[in-house]
XYZ file of C-alpha atoms in Angstrom:
523
model
C 143.581 11.588 119.483
C 146.507 9.515 118.324
C 148.671 6.603 119.814
C 151.482 4.643 118.713
C 152.224 0.845 119.606
C 154.798 -1.453 118.496
C 154.094 -4.919 117.379
C 155.535 -7.582 114.842
C 154.826 -10.223 112.230
C 156.728 -13.202 110.721
C 158.004 -12.808 107.213
C 159.206 -16.062 106.117
C 160.988 -17.301 109.326
C 162.295 -13.918 110.353
C 160.449 -11.267 112.554
C 159.468 -8.028 111.136
C 158.725 -4.950 113.271
C 155.310 -3.481 112.675
C 154.069 0.022 113.930
C 150.398 0.071 114.905
C 149.152 3.697 114.599
C 145.633 4.478 115.921
C 143.729 7.756 115.395
C 140.401 8.558 116.807
C 138.534 11.445 115.318
C 135.041 12.846 115.237
C 132.591 11.223 112.657
C 130.286 8.102 112.205
C 131.310 5.355 114.489
C 133.430 2.879 112.371
C 136.774 1.328 112.463
C 139.143 0.905 109.469
C 142.397 -1.124 109.484
C 144.796 -0.061 106.506
C 148.265 -1.064 105.565
C 147.760 -4.187 103.348
C 145.932 -6.440 106.011
C 144.962 -9.825 105.297
C 141.484 -11.324 106.121
C 142.762 -12.334 109.685
C 143.956 -8.916 110.466
C 140.794 -7.331 109.110
C 138.620 -9.437 111.248
C 140.566 -8.299 114.213
C 138.115 -5.383 114.266
C 135.284 -7.532 115.751
C 137.461 -9.319 118.161
C 138.947 -6.069 119.578
C 135.551 -4.471 119.772
C 133.998 -7.360 121.742
C 137.232 -7.830 123.850
C 137.216 -4.288 125.103
C 133.534 -4.293 125.978
C 133.797 -7.568 127.770
C 136.824 -6.312 129.705
C 135.246 -3.518 131.441
C 136.516 -0.720 129.162
C 134.451 1.689 126.958
C 134.730 1.114 123.124
C 134.871 4.673 121.569
C 131.886 5.485 119.548
C 133.825 7.698 117.043
C 135.753 7.228 113.717
C 138.854 4.967 114.430
C 141.677 4.446 111.943
C 144.280 1.829 112.434
C 147.371 1.929 110.299
C 149.917 -0.966 110.293
C 153.247 0.407 108.961
C 155.040 -0.097 106.843
C 152.050 0.201 104.651
C 153.660 -1.557 101.507
C 154.381 -4.893 103.457
C 151.414 -7.295 103.565
C 150.331 -8.280 107.221
C 149.207 -11.624 108.157
C 148.181 -13.385 111.425
C 146.587 -12.313 114.677
C 149.542 -11.018 116.695
C 148.343 -7.540 116.111
C 145.149 -7.856 118.074
C 146.656 -6.834 121.529
C 148.565 -3.791 120.115
C 145.315 -2.526 118.302
C 143.248 -2.930 121.485
C 145.960 -1.100 123.547
C 146.281 1.639 121.022
C 142.439 2.244 121.056
C 142.391 2.417 124.772
C 145.552 4.666 124.945
C 144.136 7.011 122.186
C 140.852 7.210 124.139
C 142.479 8.118 127.289
C 141.547 4.871 129.232
C 145.125 3.762 129.372
C 148.440 5.640 130.061
C 150.284 5.463 126.612
C 153.681 6.044 128.481
C 153.369 2.628 130.004
C 153.847 1.056 126.526
C 156.697 3.249 125.379
C 159.449 1.191 123.732
C 157.376 -2.020 124.179
C 156.483 -4.776 121.669
C 152.975 -6.172 121.984
C 151.895 -9.531 120.746
C 148.925 -11.465 121.323
C 145.633 -12.609 119.876
C 142.211 -11.661 121.523
C 139.382 -13.776 122.180
C 135.710 -12.183 122.484
C 135.846 -12.288 126.297
C 139.197 -10.409 126.459
C 141.610 -13.297 127.213
C 144.858 -13.507 125.452
C 145.573 -16.388 123.314
C 149.110 -17.606 122.166
C 150.448 -16.632 118.587
C 153.042 -18.302 116.431
C 156.436 -16.976 115.545
C 157.133 -15.377 118.974
C 160.888 -16.355 118.990
C 161.528 -14.830 115.740
C 159.614 -11.556 116.414
C 161.394 -11.028 119.860
C 164.656 -11.700 118.199
C 163.753 -8.912 115.793
C 162.754 -6.721 118.628
C 166.161 -7.088 120.346
C 167.888 -6.216 117.030
C 165.695 -3.075 116.720
C 166.550 -1.953 120.328
C 163.278 -2.825 121.940
C 163.949 -4.363 125.253
C 160.329 -4.847 126.804
C 157.736 -7.309 125.304
C 154.027 -7.616 126.369
C 152.869 -11.038 125.261
C 150.493 -13.915 126.323
C 151.533 -16.029 129.211
C 151.544 -19.217 127.209
C 154.242 -17.846 124.911
C 156.501 -16.695 127.889
C 158.581 -19.740 128.332
C 159.443 -19.858 124.612
C 160.231 -16.120 124.544
C 162.469 -16.283 127.689
C 165.285 -17.952 125.630
C 166.160 -14.657 124.149
C 168.508 -13.108 126.564
C 168.487 -9.519 127.657
C 164.694 -8.950 127.228
C 162.140 -7.835 129.731
C 158.978 -9.926 129.464
C 155.544 -9.074 130.738
C 152.995 -11.906 130.298
C 149.336 -11.496 130.621
C 146.243 -13.537 130.486
C 143.553 -10.975 130.049
C 143.163 -7.608 128.545
C 142.062 -6.424 132.088
C 145.681 -6.995 133.169
C 146.636 -3.855 131.243
C 144.664 -1.773 133.776
C 147.343 -0.505 136.187
C 146.646 -1.858 139.844
C 149.372 0.248 141.379
C 152.027 2.939 140.577
C 154.231 0.265 139.177
C 152.166 -0.227 136.095
C 153.503 -3.062 133.867
C 155.887 -3.976 136.534
C 152.939 -5.749 138.358
C 152.799 -8.279 135.433
C 156.578 -8.815 134.738
C 157.201 -12.431 134.002
C 158.932 -13.717 137.058
C 162.774 -13.514 136.445
C 163.061 -16.924 138.383
C 161.229 -18.590 135.562
C 163.186 -17.006 132.800
C 165.435 -19.389 130.983
C 168.195 -16.747 130.932
C 169.208 -17.850 134.348
C 169.325 -21.543 133.168
C 172.249 -22.692 130.799
C 171.165 -24.848 127.799
C 173.471 -27.673 128.880
C 171.609 -27.585 132.186
C 168.332 -27.808 130.213
C 169.655 -30.813 128.357
C 170.854 -32.482 131.718
C 167.300 -32.031 133.169
C 165.401 -32.977 129.984
C 166.704 -35.622 127.679
C 165.713 -34.634 124.164
C 162.591 -36.578 123.150
C 162.746 -38.568 119.979
C 159.659 -39.215 117.626
C 157.623 -42.327 118.495
C 158.887 -44.051 115.237
C 162.441 -44.133 116.438
C 163.744 -47.403 117.716
C 167.203 -48.773 118.453
C 169.760 -50.183 116.085
C 170.270 -53.253 118.074
C 166.900 -54.407 116.807
C 168.345 -54.595 113.383
C 169.721 -57.957 112.569
C 172.860 -57.910 110.403
C 173.255 -55.029 107.857
C 176.649 -54.241 109.390
C 177.746 -52.126 106.318
C 174.595 -50.152 106.174
C 174.830 -49.237 109.868
C 178.444 -48.188 109.129
C 177.337 -46.042 106.327
C 174.774 -44.322 108.489
C 177.368 -43.704 111.249
C 179.552 -41.982 108.698
C 176.567 -40.089 107.359
C 175.721 -38.863 110.680
C 179.215 -37.908 111.649
C 179.827 -35.737 108.528
C 176.306 -34.718 107.681
C 176.507 -36.676 104.451
C 173.554 -37.435 102.159
C 172.734 -41.190 101.918
C 170.773 -43.207 99.334
C 169.729 -46.902 100.016
C 168.565 -49.328 97.297
C 167.443 -52.921 97.659
C 164.542 -55.319 97.510
C 161.431 -55.074 99.798
C 161.985 -56.294 103.369
C 165.825 -55.640 103.636
C 165.337 -52.897 106.438
C 166.102 -49.865 104.396
C 163.151 -47.707 105.853
C 163.614 -49.287 109.354
C 167.266 -48.169 109.454
C 166.989 -44.670 108.185
C 164.025 -43.970 110.505
C 166.369 -44.803 113.425
C 168.965 -42.265 112.213
C 167.961 -39.690 114.766
C 168.836 -41.934 117.539
C 172.492 -41.582 116.704
C 172.419 -37.809 116.101
C 173.952 -35.648 118.978
C 171.609 -33.195 120.504
C 171.599 -29.775 118.858
C 173.926 -26.963 120.016
C 172.366 -23.970 121.641
C 172.520 -21.864 118.486
C 171.198 -24.702 116.388
C 168.373 -25.190 118.893
C 167.407 -21.652 118.650
C 167.338 -21.638 114.926
C 165.192 -24.810 114.783
C 162.797 -23.625 117.519
C 162.398 -20.280 115.727
C 161.573 -22.214 112.449
C 158.993 -24.436 114.056
C 157.574 -21.315 115.946
C 157.210 -19.311 112.696
C 155.607 -22.282 111.115
C 153.072 -22.785 113.869
C 154.256 -26.258 114.694
C 155.673 -25.505 118.172
C 153.491 -26.681 121.000
C 152.729 -24.144 123.749
C 153.325 -26.921 126.129
C 156.958 -26.928 125.182
C 159.039 -25.345 128.035
C 162.406 -25.194 126.335
C 164.061 -25.146 123.051
C 163.956 -28.064 120.575
C 167.053 -30.029 121.452
C 166.590 -33.073 119.226
C 167.580 -33.055 115.548
C 164.327 -32.900 113.647
C 163.361 -35.743 111.420
C 160.875 -35.091 108.469
C 159.439 -37.852 106.345
C 156.976 -36.337 103.753
C 154.727 -38.469 101.640
C 155.489 -38.892 97.947
C 152.327 -36.796 96.836
C 153.903 -33.657 98.300
C 154.239 -30.700 95.815
C 157.365 -28.674 95.091
C 156.139 -25.853 97.165
C 155.362 -28.188 100.117
C 159.001 -29.440 99.908
C 160.939 -26.248 99.614
C 158.299 -23.634 100.766
C 155.818 -21.338 98.943
C 152.686 -19.305 98.951
C 151.772 -15.671 98.336
C 153.893 -14.819 101.534
C 156.163 -17.862 101.425
C 156.123 -20.373 104.404
C 158.927 -22.793 105.312
C 158.634 -26.065 103.531
C 160.003 -29.579 104.715
C 163.635 -28.891 103.763
C 163.532 -26.118 106.136
C 161.619 -27.841 108.963
C 164.484 -30.476 108.609
C 167.063 -27.880 109.198
C 170.079 -29.295 111.188
C 168.199 -32.670 111.160
C 167.176 -35.384 108.550
C 164.844 -35.127 105.588
C 163.850 -38.639 104.516
C 162.347 -39.384 101.202
C 160.978 -42.993 101.114
C 159.991 -44.747 97.844
C 162.134 -42.054 95.942
C 160.875 -42.746 92.360
C 157.260 -42.299 93.387
C 158.046 -38.619 93.846
C 157.583 -36.335 90.744
C 160.696 -35.462 88.995
C 159.733 -31.708 89.337
C 159.442 -32.159 93.103
C 162.868 -33.925 93.306
C 164.612 -31.324 91.056
C 163.950 -28.460 93.550
C 166.362 -30.223 95.983
C 169.448 -29.412 94.021
C 169.878 -25.800 95.090
C 169.250 -26.464 98.863
C 171.607 -29.358 98.848
C 174.338 -27.278 97.279
C 173.845 -23.866 99.193
C 172.153 -24.993 102.354
C 169.540 -22.330 101.844
C 166.364 -21.839 99.794
C 165.645 -18.708 98.029
C 162.243 -17.849 96.926
C 161.434 -14.760 94.947
C 158.218 -12.757 94.901
C 157.308 -9.471 93.411
C 157.400 -7.650 96.794
C 160.499 -9.513 98.309
C 162.977 -12.260 98.161
C 162.743 -14.861 101.002
C 165.651 -16.871 102.415
C 165.024 -20.076 104.305
C 167.820 -22.155 105.956
C 168.077 -25.745 104.776
C 171.073 -27.506 105.970
C 169.992 -31.140 106.559
C 171.003 -34.820 105.925
C 169.088 -36.015 102.882
C 168.257 -39.764 103.296
C 166.577 -41.630 100.503
C 165.512 -45.133 99.707
C 163.862 -47.060 96.890
C 163.508 -50.473 95.361
C 165.218 -51.370 92.256
C 162.091 -51.588 90.112
C 158.143 -51.238 90.828
C 157.736 -54.786 91.908
C 160.908 -54.649 93.886
C 162.741 -57.864 92.855
C 164.970 -56.836 89.856
C 168.274 -58.411 90.205
C 167.063 -60.069 93.390
C 165.075 -62.862 92.136
C 164.623 -66.143 94.112
C 162.498 -69.320 93.275
C 159.354 -67.903 94.751
C 159.961 -64.048 93.913
C 160.234 -63.273 90.159
C 160.568 -59.665 88.742
C 157.606 -59.031 86.567
C 158.834 -55.681 85.272
C 159.747 -55.100 81.628
C 163.020 -53.077 80.686
C 160.878 -50.111 79.674
C 159.037 -50.129 82.909
C 162.215 -50.145 84.987
C 163.688 -47.422 82.815
C 160.711 -45.142 83.226
C 160.776 -46.084 87.049
C 164.348 -44.916 87.414
C 164.049 -41.804 85.096
C 162.769 -39.764 88.040
C 166.375 -39.971 89.432
C 168.460 -37.377 87.546
C 172.166 -37.458 87.339
C 172.801 -34.007 88.840
C 170.616 -34.957 91.938
C 172.409 -38.289 92.319
C 175.891 -36.555 92.043
C 174.949 -34.630 95.255
C 174.459 -37.978 97.307
C 177.677 -38.828 98.952
C 176.737 -42.423 100.160
C 174.978 -44.658 97.610
C 174.562 -48.179 98.845
C 172.702 -51.304 97.943
C 171.169 -53.035 100.898
C 170.947 -56.808 100.287
C 168.865 -59.358 101.948
C 170.353 -60.588 105.313
C 172.264 -63.754 105.134
C 172.928 -66.540 107.755
C 169.465 -66.170 109.420
C 169.499 -69.714 110.194
C 171.911 -68.939 112.913
C 170.778 -68.178 116.570
C 169.075 -64.813 116.529
C 170.609 -64.446 119.979
C 174.024 -64.847 118.744
C 173.449 -62.300 115.855
C 171.831 -59.737 118.150
C 174.613 -60.031 120.503
C 177.075 -58.583 117.956
C 174.872 -55.683 116.851
C 175.828 -52.119 117.424
C 173.229 -50.388 119.461
C 172.136 -46.767 118.918
C 174.148 -45.479 121.931
C 177.396 -47.072 120.720
C 176.889 -45.695 117.379
C 176.149 -42.162 118.733
C 179.383 -42.193 120.636
C 181.246 -42.915 117.438
C 179.310 -39.926 115.808
C 180.006 -37.617 118.794
C 183.732 -38.391 118.767
C 184.043 -37.760 115.047
C 182.070 -34.411 115.393
C 184.323 -33.306 118.244
C 187.436 -33.824 116.131
C 185.755 -31.867 113.283
C 184.756 -29.090 115.622
C 188.364 -28.725 116.868
C 189.736 -28.744 113.187
C 186.955 -26.232 111.830
C 187.070 -23.923 114.838
C 188.525 -20.943 112.803
C 186.726 -21.906 109.487
C 183.157 -21.654 110.681
C 182.214 -24.792 108.977
C 179.501 -27.308 110.302
C 180.884 -30.666 109.292
C 183.087 -32.463 106.569
C 180.151 -32.188 104.000
C 180.437 -28.473 103.991
C 183.924 -28.373 102.970
C 184.594 -26.791 99.693
C 187.300 -25.103 97.649
C 190.633 -24.180 99.316
C 189.244 -25.142 102.747
C 188.796 -28.706 101.506
C 192.424 -29.245 100.565
C 193.707 -27.191 103.612
C 192.241 -29.859 105.952
C 192.668 -32.994 103.881
C 196.069 -34.143 105.377
C 196.136 -37.154 103.057
C 198.789 -39.858 102.662
C 200.634 -40.143 99.412
C 199.353 -43.589 98.488
C 195.764 -42.363 99.521
C 196.040 -39.501 97.185
C 197.345 -41.669 94.348
C 194.248 -43.963 94.817
C 191.939 -41.004 94.697
C 193.437 -39.838 91.453
C 193.348 -43.267 90.027
C 189.463 -43.349 90.799
C 188.979 -40.131 88.901
C 190.628 -41.514 85.779
C 189.117 -44.911 85.679
C 185.540 -44.566 87.304
C 182.697 -42.644 85.853
C 182.715 -39.874 88.392
C 182.441 -36.116 88.033
C 184.542 -33.419 89.533
C 181.674 -32.803 92.063
C 181.683 -36.627 92.885
C 185.512 -36.393 93.283
C 185.247 -33.612 95.881
C 182.726 -35.464 97.602
C 184.637 -38.620 97.948
C 187.360 -36.580 99.372
C 185.081 -35.197 102.200
C 183.701 -38.641 102.764
C 187.229 -39.971 103.260
C 187.813 -37.402 105.668
C 184.756 -38.283 107.692
C 185.786 -41.979 107.636
C 189.248 -40.998 108.956
C 187.381 -39.064 111.783
C 185.262 -41.937 112.728
C 188.344 -43.968 112.934
C 190.171 -41.393 114.885
C 192.872 -40.870 112.330
C 194.578 -37.603 111.902
C 195.547 -38.413 108.295
C 193.441 -39.939 105.504
C 194.857 -43.358 104.606
C 194.366 -45.356 101.556
C 191.725 -47.596 103.232
C 189.707 -44.605 104.115
C 189.658 -43.556 100.382
C 188.815 -47.033 99.422
C 185.784 -47.164 101.779
C 184.628 -43.887 100.524
C 184.681 -44.943 96.851
C 182.809 -48.164 97.546
C 179.961 -46.100 98.950
C 179.333 -44.758 95.319
C 179.246 -48.167 93.743
C 175.574 -48.127 93.244
C 174.729 -48.742 89.532
C 171.356 -47.221 88.320
C-alpha cells in the first residue's frame, strides 16, 4: 500500500517542495523515515504515532517506510508531521487519498492530535504557487499569514480529526473562509486600518534638542537609502537620533512587505498573532559580541542573519570599534551587492540584504579625544586610539555615504521651550522623505532601481541632470580631496538625493557642496 503527499520546507529564506512517500508492507511493526531527515524530522515518528491513536484512528501494526524526496536534500523542521500522518492514514485505507490530490500539507502534530503552527509558511506557499499547486492544508494559526498569497485555496485545521470527511464535500468543509482571506483586502486598506507599529525604543525627533545638521543628514539618508556614520563624544545624542530613524521611514510597499514578512517567517520570528504583513521598516541593532555568522547568516543549512532581517530597513551598529574586525569586514559584499551569498558543499544560498547601515562610535575608548573640557580630559594614548580605530578599514568606510561628526549641543543656556519650538518632528521629517522618494520613484520607473543609493554605471550618469558649475565643483573635489572613485560616485548619488529633498530637478552646486561636507570625518 502506497500513498503520496506534498509538503515543503524552508531552504534559506525560500520554500522547497518536498514529496512525502509512504509505503506500508508486511513485516515487523516499525516505521522508518529516510531522505536525510534531521533529528526533529526523525522524532516525528513518535509524534505521528501518538497523534493518530489519540485522534480515533488506528495506527498500522506493519512495516512503514516514509521517504522525503528529493532524498539528497537535508530536511529540517516539523512541517512534515501532518503530511506523514495523512500519508499513513491514506496508505492504510482510513482516509481517501483523492482528497489530498494536488494539495500541499503543512503542520506540526502534538501528541493529542492538535495541529501546531510552523515557521516559513509564506515562503512555502509561495513555492507551492510557483509549482502549480493551488490547495494548501495548514494550521489555523498560520492561515492569516498564508492568505496574503493570492490565488491559493486554503484549508485550515485545528486537529487531525478534521481530516475525517464529515460529508460528501470532504476538504471543502474546512476551507478557510474566503471572507477572512486577505486577497479581498488591499494592502493600502490594511495600512489605513492598522498603522504600522514601531518598536518601543522609537521616540520622536522633536525630543532631540539642537543637532539640526545631524537630523538633516538622517533625512537625506532615509530619502536615498544611504549609509550613515556618526562620531562624537558621549552624550551628544548619536544613539538616540539613529534609534529614531524608523520614525521617518515610509511604510513598506506591498512587495517589500511580502519580502520582509517571508524572511521573518522563515527565521521563526513572525508572531502567529500577526494578522497582516510587516508594514513597518525593520530596525535591527545587534550587540557588538555578535559573530560574523550571526551578522550575515550561517549554519550547516544557513539561516538568515541580521543583515537579512534588516532587509528594506535599518541595521544599526552602536559602538562600532567594539565589533571584531572580521565581523565588520563581512559587511562589504552585502553593502555593495545588496545580497549575501553563502556557499555550502550541498548548495549555494542567497539572502536578500538591502538595508541602510547606520553606525556610531566615540573618538576614543574614553570618548573625549579632541573634545576635552576643564572637567573631562582624554586619558587615551596615541597607541590606544590607533588600535581602537584600526577596526574601521578603509574599504568599509569608503562604502559609507554620510560620515558626520556630532558635536556637543551649544546654547543650552537658552530657553528649552524656545529651542524645542524650532525642532523638526518625526512627522515633518517623514514628509520630506516621502516627497523625495516619490520623485525618485517617478524618475526610476523604467530602471527598476529602489533609490539614489542603488545608482551605478550608466544609470547614474543618465539621471544626474547636473548644472555645469556643480559638475566643475565635483571634479575639483576629486582632484583636491583624498577620495576614491567609489567615493566620487557616492558623492554624486548623495548630491542627487539632496536635490530630491530640496525638490530640485537639477543638481546645483550647493547640493554637491552639502554632499561633500558629509564626508569630512577624519579618522
